[in-house]
Structure formats: C-alpha cells, structure tokens
Amino acid sequence: NAMDGDAIRTEKLKVLSALKRIEIGDVASKTVRGQYRAGLVNGKAVPGYIEEVGRASQTETFAAIKCEVENWRWAGVPFYLRTGKRMGARRSEIVIQFKDTPVPIFGPNHGQPNRLVLRLQPDEGMKLWLNMKEPGPGGLRIKSAALDLTYEEEFGVRYPDAYERLLMDVARGNLGLFMRRDEVDAAWLWADALLAAWRAQGAEPHPYAAGSNGPTQSALMLDRDGRSWWDPE
C-alpha cells in the first residue's frame, strides 16, 4: 500500500508466512543439496571444499529448492530457488517464465517459453525474451529474441553495489532492505523445518565440480516438472 520501509517489510513477512514448509516426506523431491569438488574457475584450478576446510564435512555449499506460496495470488505457481558457491558465474537473477498457450498454433516447435529476466547484479538490467517470426520468405520460422534494457547503457552512470547501497540506506534512514525481527523469526521458522528434514533424511550433499552450475540432481529436479534452469551463456 506504500513504499516506505515498514510497509515493504510487512509485505515480505506475508510471503514468508505463506511459504509451505518442506517436511521429511518432500525433502527428496523438492530439494537438492550439493558440495563443490575440485574444478576450474575462470580457467584456474581450485580445490574442493573438503580440501579447503581440511577435514570431512557434510556442510552444503549449494542448495536448490522448490517452494510454494500458499495464498490466493500465488497458489499453484512453483518457485525454484538456487544458490551456491564456486558456480560457473556470479550473478543474482529473477527469471519469470510465462505460461504456454493452451494450443500451440505455431506447431510443437514454436520456440522457447517467453521469459522476463531481472538481473540484480552484476550488470543490472532486464531482458524480455519473446518468440517472433523470422522475417523473409520460406515458411514460418520462430526465433527467441530479447528486448534488452541495461541500466549502465541506458542511464550512463555507475550504480552502487549491494553493500554500498545498504550503507547509503542506513545514512538515509531507509529500512526497506533490512529485516525486521518478526521477518527474521518467520524466515528461521521455515528454514528450521527444512534443516530438520535434511538431518532426518541423513543423505550426503551431492558433489559438483567447481565452476559448474551445480550437481546433476538439481537439473533432474526441474526436469521432473518439465522445466529447466535458466543458464544463459
């Protein structure tokens, strides 16, 4: 209802409170834990996590989670979260994939699903990927292309990184990006249930090579739903 910091934090609390908990019965199908092994990052060989800490460890360095928000607006819409260390690229993105049309009038191979990609960092911007007809004769050929907005190119200024922005918000008294106590409690209430399910499951984290996009099991989790991760080159 407003853009002040407290109103924004109240809306975030509503989302956390509506997150469906992941119990032991769902942890294998809705989550993937991983731990990086030796690999290549930016062309340089790097050791695995166990070699770096110098002892055996079950600590995960990667997690992929399928979430559900149980409210009237988002019921039935899957949210796939993925985060990890020593991945193939460093980026924070939100990818919104639009529903397919009920009837594919352009045939079964009518291109990729339309997506809106919000790049938070680095290289802030957004891309709207659309399917369009390639111009010219020779039949109907569908190609996926992007409407591209890059903040640096459009506005010609350097934007502060995440920590710089937080420090500026502290000085200005803007609390929108900071977690309120009840938000912290709600987040840990959900996370504690997941951590307890992982402990009860007792499975080891799946290995993945440093410099990759995570363990294969992460891709299989989405494949079971007929989807795939957004991994642009």
CSV table of C-alpha atoms in Angstrom, one decimal:
chain,number,residue,atom,x,y,z
A,1,ASN,CA,0.0,0.0,0.0
A,2,ALA,CA,3.0,2.3,0.3
A,3,MET,CA,6.8,2.4,-0.5
A,4,ASP,CA,8.1,3.2,3.0
A,5,GLY,CA,10.4,0.7,4.6
A,6,ASP,CA,7.9,-0.7,7.1
A,7,ALA,CA,5.2,-1.3,4.5
A,8,ILE,CA,7.7,-3.2,2.4
A,9,ARG,CA,8.9,-5.3,5.3
A,10,THR,CA,5.3,-6.1,6.2
A,11,GLU,CA,4.7,-7.5,2.7
A,12,LYS,CA,7.9,-9.6,2.9
A,13,LEU,CA,6.6,-11.0,6.2
A,14,LYS,CA,3.4,-12.0,4.5
A,15,VAL,CA,5.3,-14.0,1.8
A,16,LEU,CA,7.4,-15.8,4.4
A,17,SER,CA,4.3,-16.6,6.5
A,18,ALA,CA,2.7,-18.1,3.4
A,19,LEU,CA,5.6,-20.4,2.4
A,20,LYS,CA,4.7,-24.0,2.6
A,21,ARG,CA,7.0,-25.9,4.9
A,22,ILE,CA,9.1,-28.7,3.4
A,23,GLU,CA,8.8,-31.8,5.6
A,24,ILE,CA,10.7,-35.1,5.5
A,25,GLY,CA,8.3,-36.6,3.0
A,26,ASP,CA,9.0,-33.9,0.4
A,27,VAL,CA,12.7,-33.2,1.0
A,28,ALA,CA,14.0,-35.7,-1.6
A,29,SER,CA,11.7,-34.4,-4.4
A,30,LYS,CA,11.7,-30.7,-3.6
A,31,THR,CA,15.3,-30.0,-2.5
A,32,VAL,CA,18.9,-30.8,-3.6
A,33,ARG,CA,22.0,-30.2,-1.5
A,34,GLY,CA,25.4,-30.0,-3.0
A,35,GLN,CA,29.1,-29.6,-2.1
A,36,TYR,CA,31.8,-28.5,-4.6
A,37,ARG,CA,34.7,-30.6,-5.5
A,38,ALA,CA,38.0,-29.6,-7.3
A,39,GLY,CA,37.4,-27.9,-10.6
A,40,LEU,CA,38.1,-24.9,-12.8
A,41,VAL,CA,37.0,-21.3,-12.1
A,42,ASN,CA,37.9,-18.6,-14.7
A,43,GLY,CA,40.4,-21.1,-16.2
A,44,LYS,CA,42.2,-21.7,-12.9
A,45,ALA,CA,42.3,-24.9,-10.9
A,46,VAL,CA,40.7,-24.6,-7.5
A,47,PRO,CA,40.5,-27.2,-4.7
A,48,GLY,CA,37.3,-28.8,-3.4
A,49,TYR,CA,35.5,-27.7,-0.2
A,50,ILE,CA,36.8,-30.6,1.9
A,51,GLU,CA,40.4,-29.8,0.9
A,52,GLU,CA,39.9,-26.2,1.8
A,53,VAL,CA,38.5,-26.9,5.3
A,54,GLY,CA,41.0,-29.7,5.9
A,55,ARG,CA,38.5,-32.3,7.2
A,56,ALA,CA,35.5,-34.3,6.3
A,57,SER,CA,32.3,-32.2,6.3
A,58,GLN,CA,28.6,-32.6,5.4
A,59,THR,CA,28.2,-28.8,5.0
A,60,GLU,CA,26.3,-27.9,1.8
A,61,THR,CA,27.7,-25.3,-0.5
A,62,PHE,CA,24.8,-25.5,-2.9
A,63,ALA,CA,21.0,-25.7,-2.4
A,64,ALA,CA,18.2,-25.9,-4.9
A,65,ILE,CA,14.6,-25.7,-3.5
A,66,LYS,CA,11.1,-25.9,-5.0
A,67,CYS,CA,8.9,-23.6,-3.0
A,68,GLU,CA,5.2,-23.0,-2.8
A,69,VAL,CA,3.5,-19.8,-1.6
A,70,GLU,CA,0.1,-20.8,-0.2
A,71,ASN,CA,-2.0,-17.7,-0.7
A,72,TRP,CA,-4.7,-16.8,-3.2
A,73,ARG,CA,-2.4,-14.9,-5.6
A,74,TRP,CA,0.4,-17.5,-6.0
A,75,ALA,CA,-1.2,-20.8,-5.2
A,76,GLY,CA,-0.2,-23.4,-7.9
A,77,VAL,CA,2.8,-21.4,-9.1
A,78,PRO,CA,6.1,-23.1,-8.4
A,79,PHE,CA,9.1,-21.0,-7.2
A,80,TYR,CA,12.5,-22.6,-7.9
A,81,LEU,CA,15.4,-21.2,-5.8
A,82,ARG,CA,19.1,-21.9,-6.5
A,83,THR,CA,22.2,-20.6,-4.8
A,84,GLY,CA,25.7,-21.9,-4.4
A,85,LYS,CA,29.4,-21.2,-4.1
A,86,ARG,CA,32.1,-21.8,-6.7
A,87,MET,CA,29.5,-21.8,-9.5
A,88,GLY,CA,30.1,-21.2,-13.2
A,89,ALA,CA,29.2,-17.5,-13.0
A,90,ARG,CA,28.5,-14.9,-10.3
A,91,ARG,CA,25.0,-13.4,-10.8
A,92,SER,CA,21.8,-12.7,-9.0
A,93,GLU,CA,18.7,-13.0,-11.2
A,94,ILE,CA,15.0,-13.5,-11.0
A,95,VAL,CA,13.5,-15.3,-14.0
A,96,ILE,CA,9.8,-15.2,-14.6
A,97,GLN,CA,8.6,-17.8,-17.1
A,98,PHE,CA,5.2,-17.2,-18.6
A,99,LYS,CA,2.7,-19.9,-19.2
A,100,ASP,CA,2.4,-21.5,-22.6
A,101,THR,CA,-0.7,-21.0,-24.7
A,102,PRO,CA,-3.3,-23.8,-24.3
A,103,VAL,CA,-3.0,-24.6,-28.0
A,104,PRO,CA,0.4,-24.2,-29.8
A,105,ILE,CA,-0.9,-22.7,-33.1
A,106,PHE,CA,2.6,-22.4,-34.5
A,107,GLY,CA,3.3,-26.1,-34.0
A,108,PRO,CA,5.1,-28.1,-31.4
A,109,ASN,CA,8.5,-26.5,-32.0
A,110,HIS,CA,7.4,-22.9,-31.6
A,111,GLY,CA,10.4,-21.6,-29.7
A,112,GLN,CA,11.3,-21.2,-26.1
A,113,PRO,CA,8.8,-20.0,-23.4
A,114,ASN,CA,8.6,-16.3,-23.0
A,115,ARG,CA,10.7,-15.1,-20.1
A,116,LEU,CA,11.3,-11.9,-18.2
A,117,VAL,CA,14.8,-11.9,-16.7
A,118,LEU,CA,15.6,-9.3,-14.0
A,119,ARG,CA,19.3,-9.0,-13.4
A,120,LEU,CA,20.0,-7.7,-9.9
A,121,GLN,CA,23.8,-8.0,-10.0
A,122,PRO,CA,26.2,-7.6,-11.7
A,123,ASP,CA,25.2,-5.6,-14.8
A,124,GLU,CA,21.8,-4.5,-13.6
A,125,GLY,CA,19.1,-4.6,-16.1
A,126,MET,CA,16.2,-6.6,-17.6
A,127,LYS,CA,15.5,-8.7,-20.7
A,128,LEU,CA,12.2,-9.8,-22.0
A,129,TRP,CA,12.6,-12.8,-24.2
A,130,LEU,CA,9.9,-13.2,-26.8
A,131,ASN,CA,9.2,-15.6,-29.7
A,132,MET,CA,8.9,-13.9,-33.0
A,133,LYS,CA,8.7,-14.8,-36.7
A,134,GLU,CA,11.9,-14.5,-38.6
A,135,PRO,CA,11.4,-12.1,-41.5
A,136,GLY,CA,11.5,-13.2,-45.1
A,137,PRO,CA,10.0,-15.9,-47.3
A,138,GLY,CA,10.4,-19.7,-46.9
A,139,GLY,CA,7.8,-20.6,-44.4
A,140,LEU,CA,7.2,-19.9,-40.7
A,141,ARG,CA,10.4,-19.9,-38.6
A,142,ILE,CA,10.1,-18.9,-34.9
A,143,LYS,CA,13.1,-17.4,-33.1
A,144,SER,CA,13.5,-16.4,-29.5
A,145,ALA,CA,14.9,-12.8,-29.1
A,146,ALA,CA,15.3,-10.3,-26.3
A,147,LEU,CA,14.2,-6.8,-25.6
A,148,ASP,CA,17.2,-5.6,-23.6
A,149,LEU,CA,17.5,-2.9,-21.0
A,150,THR,CA,20.9,-2.5,-19.4
A,151,TYR,CA,21.0,0.2,-16.8
A,152,GLU,CA,24.6,1.3,-17.4
A,153,GLU,CA,24.0,1.7,-21.2
A,154,GLU,CA,20.6,3.4,-20.7
A,155,PHE,CA,21.4,5.8,-17.9
A,156,GLY,CA,25.2,6.1,-18.3
A,157,VAL,CA,26.0,6.2,-14.6
A,158,ARG,CA,27.7,3.8,-12.2
A,159,TYR,CA,25.3,2.2,-9.8
A,160,PRO,CA,26.4,1.3,-6.2
A,161,ASP,CA,26.9,-2.4,-5.4
A,162,ALA,CA,24.8,-4.1,-2.8
A,163,TYR,CA,26.8,-3.2,0.3
A,164,GLU,CA,27.3,0.4,-0.8
A,165,ARG,CA,23.5,0.7,-1.2
A,166,LEU,CA,22.9,-0.7,2.2
A,167,LEU,CA,25.3,1.8,3.8
A,168,MET,CA,23.6,4.7,2.0
A,169,ASP,CA,20.2,3.4,3.2
A,170,VAL,CA,21.5,3.4,6.7
A,171,ALA,CA,22.5,7.0,6.4
A,172,ARG,CA,19.2,8.0,4.9
A,173,GLY,CA,17.1,6.0,7.5
A,174,ASN,CA,15.5,3.8,4.8
A,175,LEU,CA,14.8,0.4,6.4
A,176,GLY,CA,13.2,-1.3,3.4
A,177,LEU,CA,16.2,-3.6,2.7
A,178,PHE,CA,16.7,-4.6,6.3
A,179,MET,CA,15.0,-7.4,8.1
A,180,ARG,CA,12.6,-6.7,10.9
A,181,ARG,CA,12.6,-9.0,14.0
A,182,ASP,CA,9.3,-10.7,13.0
A,183,GLU,CA,10.6,-11.3,9.5
A,184,VAL,CA,13.8,-12.9,10.9
A,185,ASP,CA,11.6,-15.2,13.1
A,186,ALA,CA,9.4,-16.2,10.2
A,187,ALA,CA,12.4,-16.9,7.9
A,188,TRP,CA,14.0,-19.1,10.5
A,189,LEU,CA,10.8,-20.9,11.4
A,190,TRP,CA,10.6,-22.0,7.7
A,191,ALA,CA,14.3,-22.7,7.4
A,192,ASP,CA,14.5,-24.7,10.7
A,193,ALA,CA,11.8,-27.1,9.4
A,194,LEU,CA,13.9,-27.7,6.2
A,195,LEU,CA,17.2,-28.2,8.1
A,196,ALA,CA,15.4,-30.7,10.4
A,197,ALA,CA,14.1,-32.6,7.4
A,198,TRP,CA,17.7,-32.7,5.9
A,199,ARG,CA,19.0,-34.0,9.2
A,200,ALA,CA,16.3,-36.7,9.4
A,201,GLN,CA,17.0,-37.7,5.7
A,202,GLY,CA,20.7,-38.2,6.6
A,203,ALA,CA,21.8,-38.0,2.9
A,204,GLU,CA,25.2,-36.6,2.0
A,205,PRO,CA,25.4,-33.5,-0.3
A,206,HIS,CA,25.7,-34.3,-4.0
A,207,PRO,CA,29.1,-33.5,-5.4
A,208,TYR,CA,29.6,-30.9,-8.2
A,209,ALA,CA,32.7,-29.6,-9.9
A,210,ALA,CA,33.8,-26.1,-9.0
A,211,GLY,CA,33.0,-23.8,-12.0
A,212,SER,CA,29.8,-25.8,-12.9
A,213,ASN,CA,26.1,-24.9,-12.4
A,214,GLY,CA,25.7,-27.4,-9.5
A,215,PRO,CA,25.0,-31.1,-9.2
A,216,THR,CA,23.1,-33.0,-11.9
A,217,GLN,CA,20.4,-33.8,-9.4
A,218,SER,CA,19.4,-30.1,-9.5
A,219,ALA,CA,18.7,-30.2,-13.2
A,220,LEU,CA,16.8,-33.5,-12.7
A,221,MET,CA,14.5,-31.9,-10.1
A,222,LEU,CA,13.3,-29.4,-12.7
A,223,ASP,CA,13.2,-32.0,-15.4
A,224,ARG,CA,10.6,-34.0,-13.5
A,225,ASP,CA,8.4,-30.9,-13.8
A,226,GLY,CA,9.1,-30.5,-17.5
A,227,ARG,CA,11.2,-27.4,-16.9
A,228,SER,CA,14.9,-26.4,-16.9
A,229,TRP,CA,17.1,-23.8,-15.2
A,230,TRP,CA,17.8,-20.6,-17.0
A,231,ASP,CA,21.6,-20.8,-17.7
A,232,PRO,CA,22.5,-18.2,-20.4
A,233,GLU,CA,25.9,-18.4,-21.9
